[in-house]
Short mmCIF file of C-alpha atoms and ligand atoms in Angstrom, two decimals:
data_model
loop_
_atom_site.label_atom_id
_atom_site.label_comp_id
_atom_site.label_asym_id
_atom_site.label_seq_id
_atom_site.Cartn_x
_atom_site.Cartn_y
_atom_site.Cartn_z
CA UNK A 250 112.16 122.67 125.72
CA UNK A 251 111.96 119.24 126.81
CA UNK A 252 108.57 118.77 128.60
CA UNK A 253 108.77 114.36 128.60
CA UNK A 254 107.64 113.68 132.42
CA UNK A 255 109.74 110.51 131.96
CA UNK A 256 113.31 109.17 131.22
CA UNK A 257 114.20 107.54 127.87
CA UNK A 258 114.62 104.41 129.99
CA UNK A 259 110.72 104.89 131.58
CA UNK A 260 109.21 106.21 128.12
CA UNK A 261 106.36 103.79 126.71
CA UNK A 262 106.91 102.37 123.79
CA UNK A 263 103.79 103.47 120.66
CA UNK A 264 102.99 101.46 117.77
CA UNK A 265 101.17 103.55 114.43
CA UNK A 266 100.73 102.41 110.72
CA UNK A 267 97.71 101.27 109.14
CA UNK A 268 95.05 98.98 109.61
CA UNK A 269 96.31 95.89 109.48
CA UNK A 270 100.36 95.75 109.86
CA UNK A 271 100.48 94.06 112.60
CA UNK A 272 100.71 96.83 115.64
CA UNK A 273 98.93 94.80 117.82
CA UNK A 274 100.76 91.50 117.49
CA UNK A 275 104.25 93.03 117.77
CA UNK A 276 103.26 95.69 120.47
CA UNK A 277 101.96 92.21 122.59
CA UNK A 278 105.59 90.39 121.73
CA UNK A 279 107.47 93.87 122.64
CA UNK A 280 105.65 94.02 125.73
CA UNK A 281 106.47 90.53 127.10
CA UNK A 282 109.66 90.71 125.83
CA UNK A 283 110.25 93.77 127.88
CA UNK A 284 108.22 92.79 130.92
CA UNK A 285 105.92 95.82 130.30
CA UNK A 286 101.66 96.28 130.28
CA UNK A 287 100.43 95.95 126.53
CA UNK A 288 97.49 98.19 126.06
CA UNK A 289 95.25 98.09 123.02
CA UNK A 290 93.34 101.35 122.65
CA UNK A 291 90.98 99.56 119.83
CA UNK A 292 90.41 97.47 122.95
CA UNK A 293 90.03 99.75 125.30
CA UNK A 294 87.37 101.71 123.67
CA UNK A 295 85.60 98.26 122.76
CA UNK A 296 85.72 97.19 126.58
CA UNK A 297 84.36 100.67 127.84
CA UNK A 298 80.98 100.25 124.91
CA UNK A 299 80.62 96.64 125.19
CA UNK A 300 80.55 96.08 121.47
CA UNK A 301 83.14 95.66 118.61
CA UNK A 302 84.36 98.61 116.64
CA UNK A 303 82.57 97.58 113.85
CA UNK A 304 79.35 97.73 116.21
CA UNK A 305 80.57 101.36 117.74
CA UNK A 306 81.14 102.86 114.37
CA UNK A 307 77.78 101.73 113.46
CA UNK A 308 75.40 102.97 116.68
CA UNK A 309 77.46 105.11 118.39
CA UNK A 310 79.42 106.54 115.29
CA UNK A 311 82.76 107.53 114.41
CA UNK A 312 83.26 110.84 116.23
CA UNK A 313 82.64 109.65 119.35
CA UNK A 314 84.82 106.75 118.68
CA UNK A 315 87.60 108.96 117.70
CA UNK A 316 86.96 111.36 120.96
CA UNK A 317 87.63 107.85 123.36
CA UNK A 318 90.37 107.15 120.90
CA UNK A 319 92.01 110.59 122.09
CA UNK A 320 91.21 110.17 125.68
CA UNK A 321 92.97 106.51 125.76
CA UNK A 322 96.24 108.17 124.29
CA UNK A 323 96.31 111.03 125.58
CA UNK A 324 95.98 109.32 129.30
CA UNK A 325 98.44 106.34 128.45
CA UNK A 326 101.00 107.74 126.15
CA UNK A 327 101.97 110.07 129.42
CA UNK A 328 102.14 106.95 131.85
CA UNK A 329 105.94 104.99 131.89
CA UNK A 330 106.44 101.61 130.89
CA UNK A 331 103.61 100.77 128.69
CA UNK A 332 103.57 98.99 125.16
CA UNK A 333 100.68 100.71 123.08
CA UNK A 334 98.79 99.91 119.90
CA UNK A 335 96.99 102.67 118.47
CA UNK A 336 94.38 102.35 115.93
CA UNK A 337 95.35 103.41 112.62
CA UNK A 338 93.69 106.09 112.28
CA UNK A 339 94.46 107.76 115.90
CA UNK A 340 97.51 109.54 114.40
CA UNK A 341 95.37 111.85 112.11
CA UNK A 342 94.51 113.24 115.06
CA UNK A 343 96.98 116.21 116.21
CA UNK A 344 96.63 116.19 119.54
CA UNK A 345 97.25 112.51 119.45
CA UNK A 346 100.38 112.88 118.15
CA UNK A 347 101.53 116.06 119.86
CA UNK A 348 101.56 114.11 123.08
CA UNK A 349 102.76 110.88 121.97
CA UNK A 350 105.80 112.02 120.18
CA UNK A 351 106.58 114.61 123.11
CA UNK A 352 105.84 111.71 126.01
CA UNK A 353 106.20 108.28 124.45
CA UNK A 354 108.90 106.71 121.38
CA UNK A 355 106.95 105.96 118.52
CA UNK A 356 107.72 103.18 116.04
CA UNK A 357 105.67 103.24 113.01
CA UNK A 358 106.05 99.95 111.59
CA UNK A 359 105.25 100.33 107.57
CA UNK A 360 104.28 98.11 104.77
CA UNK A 361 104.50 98.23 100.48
CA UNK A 362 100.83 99.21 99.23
CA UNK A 363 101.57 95.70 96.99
CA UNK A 364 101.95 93.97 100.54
CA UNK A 365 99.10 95.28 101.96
CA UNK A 366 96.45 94.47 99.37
CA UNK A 367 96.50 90.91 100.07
CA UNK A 368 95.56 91.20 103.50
CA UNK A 369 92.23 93.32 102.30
CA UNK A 370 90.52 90.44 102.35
CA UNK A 371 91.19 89.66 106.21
CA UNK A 372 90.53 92.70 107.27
CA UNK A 373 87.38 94.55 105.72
CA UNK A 374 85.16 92.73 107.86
CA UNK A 375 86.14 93.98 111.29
CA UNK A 376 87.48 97.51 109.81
CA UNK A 377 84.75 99.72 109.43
CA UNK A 378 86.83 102.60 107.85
CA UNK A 379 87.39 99.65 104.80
CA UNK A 380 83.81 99.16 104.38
CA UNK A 381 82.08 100.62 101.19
CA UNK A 382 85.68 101.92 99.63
CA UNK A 383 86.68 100.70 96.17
CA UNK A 384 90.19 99.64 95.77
CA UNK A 385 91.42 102.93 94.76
CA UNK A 386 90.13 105.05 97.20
CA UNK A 387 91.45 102.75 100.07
CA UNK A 388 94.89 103.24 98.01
CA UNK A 389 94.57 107.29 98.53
CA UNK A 390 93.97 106.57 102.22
CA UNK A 391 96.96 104.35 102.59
CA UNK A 392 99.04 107.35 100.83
CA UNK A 393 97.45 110.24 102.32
CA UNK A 394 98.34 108.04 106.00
CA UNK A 395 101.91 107.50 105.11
CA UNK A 396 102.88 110.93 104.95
CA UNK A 397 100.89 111.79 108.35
CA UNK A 398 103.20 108.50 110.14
CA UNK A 399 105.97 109.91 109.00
CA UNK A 400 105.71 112.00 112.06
CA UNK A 401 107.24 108.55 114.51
CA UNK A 402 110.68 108.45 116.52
CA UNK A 403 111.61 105.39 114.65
CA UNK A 404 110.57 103.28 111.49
CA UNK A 405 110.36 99.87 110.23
CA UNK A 406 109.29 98.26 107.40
CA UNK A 407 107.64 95.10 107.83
CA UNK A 408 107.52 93.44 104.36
CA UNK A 409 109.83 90.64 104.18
CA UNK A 410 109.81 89.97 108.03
CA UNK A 411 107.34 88.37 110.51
CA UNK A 412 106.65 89.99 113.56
CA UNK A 413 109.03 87.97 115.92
CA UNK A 414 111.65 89.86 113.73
CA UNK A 415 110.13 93.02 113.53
CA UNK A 416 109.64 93.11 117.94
CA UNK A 417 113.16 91.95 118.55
CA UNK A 418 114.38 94.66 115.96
CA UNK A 419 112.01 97.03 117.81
CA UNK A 420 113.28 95.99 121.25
CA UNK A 421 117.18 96.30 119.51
CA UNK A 422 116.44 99.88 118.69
CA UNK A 423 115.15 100.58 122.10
CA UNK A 424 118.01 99.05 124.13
CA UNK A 425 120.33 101.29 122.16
CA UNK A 426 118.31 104.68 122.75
CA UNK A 427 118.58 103.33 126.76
CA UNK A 428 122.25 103.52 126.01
CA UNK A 429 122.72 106.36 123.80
CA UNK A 430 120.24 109.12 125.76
CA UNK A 431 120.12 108.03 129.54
C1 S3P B 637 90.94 102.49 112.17
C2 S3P B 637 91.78 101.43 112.49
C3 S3P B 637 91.39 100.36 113.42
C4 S3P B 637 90.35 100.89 114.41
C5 S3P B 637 89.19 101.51 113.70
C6 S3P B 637 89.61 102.67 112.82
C7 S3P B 637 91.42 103.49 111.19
O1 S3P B 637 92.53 99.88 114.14
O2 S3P B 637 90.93 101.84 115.28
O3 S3P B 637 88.58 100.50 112.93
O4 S3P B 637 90.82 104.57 111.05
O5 S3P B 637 92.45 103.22 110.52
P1 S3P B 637 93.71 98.97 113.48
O6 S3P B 637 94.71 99.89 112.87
O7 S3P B 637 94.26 98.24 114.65
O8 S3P B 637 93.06 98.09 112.50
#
Protein backbone atom coordinates (compact mmCIF):
# COMPACT_ATOMS: atom_id res chain seq x y z
CA UNK A 1 0.00 0.00 0.00
CA UNK A 2 1.28 3.26 -0.88
CA UNK A 3 0.83 5.56 2.19
CA UNK A 4 3.48 8.74 0.62
CA UNK A 5 1.16 11.94 1.47
CA UNK A 6 3.03 13.47 -1.51
CA UNK A 7 3.72 13.11 -5.32
CA UNK A 8 7.12 11.95 -6.65
CA UNK A 9 7.30 15.49 -8.04
CA UNK A 10 6.54 17.11 -4.18
CA UNK A 11 8.70 14.30 -2.32
CA UNK A 12 11.81 15.86 -0.35
CA UNK A 13 14.81 14.90 -1.31
CA UNK A 14 17.17 12.86 2.01
CA UNK A 15 20.77 12.69 2.16
CA UNK A 16 22.43 9.48 4.56
CA UNK A 17 26.07 8.06 4.64
CA UNK A 18 28.57 8.62 7.16
CA UNK A 19 30.11 11.24 8.98
CA UNK A 20 31.83 13.11 6.83
CA UNK A 21 30.84 12.48 2.93
CA UNK A 22 29.73 15.43 2.28
CA UNK A 23 25.66 15.28 2.91
CA UNK A 24 25.56 18.59 3.96
CA UNK A 25 27.46 20.35 1.19
CA UNK A 26 25.64 18.56 -1.64
CA UNK A 27 22.13 18.58 0.10
CA UNK A 28 22.86 22.78 0.25
CA UNK A 29 23.92 22.69 -3.76
CA UNK A 30 20.75 20.27 -4.47
CA UNK A 31 18.63 22.56 -2.71
CA UNK A 32 19.52 25.79 -4.58
CA UNK A 33 19.78 24.08 -7.55
CA UNK A 34 16.23 22.99 -7.17
CA UNK A 35 14.87 26.15 -5.56
CA UNK A 36 13.96 24.09 -2.43
CA UNK A 37 14.52 24.77 1.76
CA UNK A 38 17.85 22.93 2.84
CA UNK A 39 17.42 21.70 6.34
CA UNK A 40 20.27 20.38 8.45
CA UNK A 41 18.95 18.22 11.28
CA UNK A 42 22.67 18.31 12.98
CA UNK A 43 21.63 21.96 12.86
CA UNK A 44 18.52 21.88 13.92
CA UNK A 45 19.10 20.05 17.06
CA UNK A 46 22.24 22.43 17.68
CA UNK A 47 19.92 25.62 17.21
CA UNK A 48 17.10 24.20 19.58
CA UNK A 49 20.27 23.46 22.67
CA UNK A 50 22.31 26.37 21.89
CA UNK A 51 25.54 24.42 21.81
CA UNK A 52 27.49 22.28 19.23
CA UNK A 53 26.99 18.58 18.99
CA UNK A 54 30.11 17.98 20.40
CA UNK A 55 28.82 20.16 23.48
CA UNK A 56 25.20 18.18 23.44
CA UNK A 57 26.78 14.79 23.38
CA UNK A 58 28.82 15.86 26.23
CA UNK A 59 26.05 17.58 28.87
CA UNK A 60 23.03 16.60 27.57
CA UNK A 61 24.17 13.11 26.16
CA UNK A 62 23.61 11.02 23.30
CA UNK A 63 20.10 9.63 23.84
CA UNK A 64 18.54 12.64 24.04
CA UNK A 65 20.39 13.81 21.08
CA UNK A 66 19.26 10.89 19.13
CA UNK A 67 15.41 11.36 20.46
CA UNK A 68 15.57 15.29 18.72
CA UNK A 69 17.35 13.58 15.91
CA UNK A 70 14.03 11.42 15.41
CA UNK A 71 11.68 14.21 16.03
CA UNK A 72 13.49 16.51 13.22
CA UNK A 73 12.98 13.56 10.63
CA UNK A 74 10.24 12.28 11.45
CA UNK A 75 8.48 15.98 11.22
CA UNK A 76 10.46 17.02 7.95
CA UNK A 77 10.88 13.91 5.97
CA UNK A 78 6.77 14.05 5.75
CA UNK A 79 6.75 17.84 4.61
CA UNK A 80 7.17 18.38 0.39
CA UNK A 81 9.89 20.10 -1.13
CA UNK A 82 12.65 20.00 1.31
CA UNK A 83 16.45 19.06 0.81
CA UNK A 84 17.58 17.19 4.10
CA UNK A 85 20.88 16.20 5.66
CA UNK A 86 20.67 13.71 8.24
CA UNK A 87 23.32 12.96 10.64
CA UNK A 88 25.04 9.84 10.06
CA UNK A 89 24.00 8.06 12.47
CA UNK A 90 20.05 8.96 12.24
CA UNK A 91 19.53 5.96 9.90
CA UNK A 92 20.31 3.33 12.67
CA UNK A 93 17.36 4.40 13.90
CA UNK A 94 14.20 2.36 12.46
CA UNK A 95 11.71 4.57 12.78
CA UNK A 96 13.89 7.07 11.05
CA UNK A 97 14.06 5.21 8.19
CA UNK A 98 10.59 3.69 8.08
CA UNK A 99 9.28 7.16 7.42
CA UNK A 100 11.86 8.53 5.29
CA UNK A 101 11.96 5.82 2.76
CA UNK A 102 7.98 5.60 2.81
CA UNK A 103 7.65 9.74 2.60
CA UNK A 104 10.87 11.18 1.20
CA UNK A 105 13.65 9.71 -1.84
CA UNK A 106 16.69 8.91 -0.20
CA UNK A 107 20.14 9.19 -1.79
CA UNK A 108 22.84 7.71 0.19
CA UNK A 109 25.86 9.12 -1.19
CA UNK A 110 28.89 6.48 -0.28
CA UNK A 111 32.58 6.56 -0.03
CA UNK A 112 35.77 3.68 -0.19
CA UNK A 113 36.85 3.06 3.61
CA UNK A 114 40.56 4.03 1.83
CA UNK A 115 38.80 7.46 0.91
CA UNK A 116 37.46 8.09 4.02
CA UNK A 117 40.46 7.68 6.30
CA UNK A 118 42.08 10.72 5.15
CA UNK A 119 39.44 12.92 6.11
CA UNK A 120 39.73 11.41 9.94
CA UNK A 121 41.77 13.97 10.68
CA UNK A 122 39.13 16.83 9.78
CA UNK A 123 36.60 15.44 11.34
CA UNK A 124 37.28 13.86 14.91
CA UNK A 125 37.16 17.10 16.45
CA UNK A 126 33.57 18.12 15.89
CA UNK A 127 32.31 14.28 15.72
CA UNK A 128 31.79 13.08 19.00
CA UNK A 129 30.86 9.46 17.93
CA UNK A 130 34.89 9.54 16.50
CA UNK A 131 36.22 10.50 19.75
CA UNK A 132 38.12 7.83 21.86
CA UNK A 133 37.84 5.01 18.85
CA UNK A 134 41.05 3.46 17.54
CA UNK A 135 41.32 3.12 13.87
CA UNK A 136 39.87 -0.23 13.73
CA UNK A 137 36.96 0.09 15.60
CA UNK A 138 35.88 3.27 13.62
CA UNK A 139 36.50 0.77 10.52
CA UNK A 140 33.71 -1.78 12.07
CA UNK A 141 31.41 1.24 12.40
CA UNK A 142 31.90 2.38 8.87
CA UNK A 143 31.03 -1.44 7.84
CA UNK A 144 28.44 -2.23 10.23
CA UNK A 145 26.76 1.51 8.69
CA UNK A 146 27.09 0.47 5.13
CA UNK A 147 24.93 -2.37 5.28
CA UNK A 148 22.18 -0.35 7.41
CA UNK A 149 22.35 2.63 4.19
CA UNK A 150 21.83 0.20 2.00
CA UNK A 151 18.25 0.68 2.88
CA UNK A 152 18.16 4.40 0.34
CA UNK A 153 16.00 4.92 -2.97
CA UNK A 154 19.12 5.74 -4.80
CA UNK A 155 23.03 5.52 -4.44
CA UNK A 156 26.11 7.27 -5.30
CA UNK A 157 29.48 6.91 -4.76
CA UNK A 158 31.39 9.90 -4.18
CA UNK A 159 35.10 8.93 -4.56
CA UNK A 160 36.48 10.30 -7.63
CA UNK A 161 33.92 13.25 -7.84
CA UNK A 162 33.46 16.60 -6.00
CA UNK A 163 30.26 17.52 -4.85
CA UNK A 164 29.20 19.93 -7.76
CA UNK A 165 29.24 16.51 -9.64
CA UNK A 166 27.77 14.44 -7.22
CA UNK A 167 24.41 17.30 -6.75
CA UNK A 168 23.95 17.69 -10.46
CA UNK A 169 24.07 13.76 -10.76
CA UNK A 170 21.68 13.78 -7.78
CA UNK A 171 19.40 16.42 -9.33
CA UNK A 172 19.80 14.14 -12.94
CA UNK A 173 18.41 11.18 -11.11
CA UNK A 174 15.61 13.14 -9.69
CA UNK A 175 14.41 14.87 -12.89
CA UNK A 176 14.12 11.41 -14.39
CA UNK A 177 12.01 9.79 -11.42
CA UNK A 178 9.67 13.27 -12.11
CA UNK A 179 9.43 11.76 -15.54
CA UNK A 180 9.32 8.16 -15.10
CA UNK A 181 6.62 7.99 -11.89
CA UNK A 182 4.38 11.23 -12.14
C1 LIG B 1 26.80 11.30 13.96
C2 LIG B 1 27.04 12.07 12.84
C3 LIG B 1 27.04 13.54 12.87
C4 LIG B 1 26.16 14.04 14.02
C5 LIG B 1 26.55 13.41 15.32
C6 LIG B 1 26.45 11.89 15.29
C7 LIG B 1 26.86 9.82 13.82
O1 LIG B 1 26.56 14.07 11.63
O2 LIG B 1 24.80 13.75 13.76
O3 LIG B 1 27.88 13.81 15.59
O4 LIG B 1 26.43 9.09 14.74
O5 LIG B 1 27.33 9.34 12.76
P1 LIG B 1 27.39 14.04 10.24
O6 LIG B 1 27.11 12.73 9.58
O7 LIG B 1 26.83 15.18 9.48
O8 LIG B 1 28.81 14.21 10.58
Amino acid sequence: MNRSLHSVREKSLVFIGFMGVGKTTVAQLVAKKLYRDFVDIDHEIEKEYGMPTTEIFKSIGEAKFRTKEKEYVLRYCKQPLKVISLGGGAFMQEDIRKSCLEHSIVFYLDISWDSWKERLHMLVDSRPVLQNRSLEDIETLFNERKSTYEDHNSKLMTDHINEEEVADYIIDSVKLAWELYS
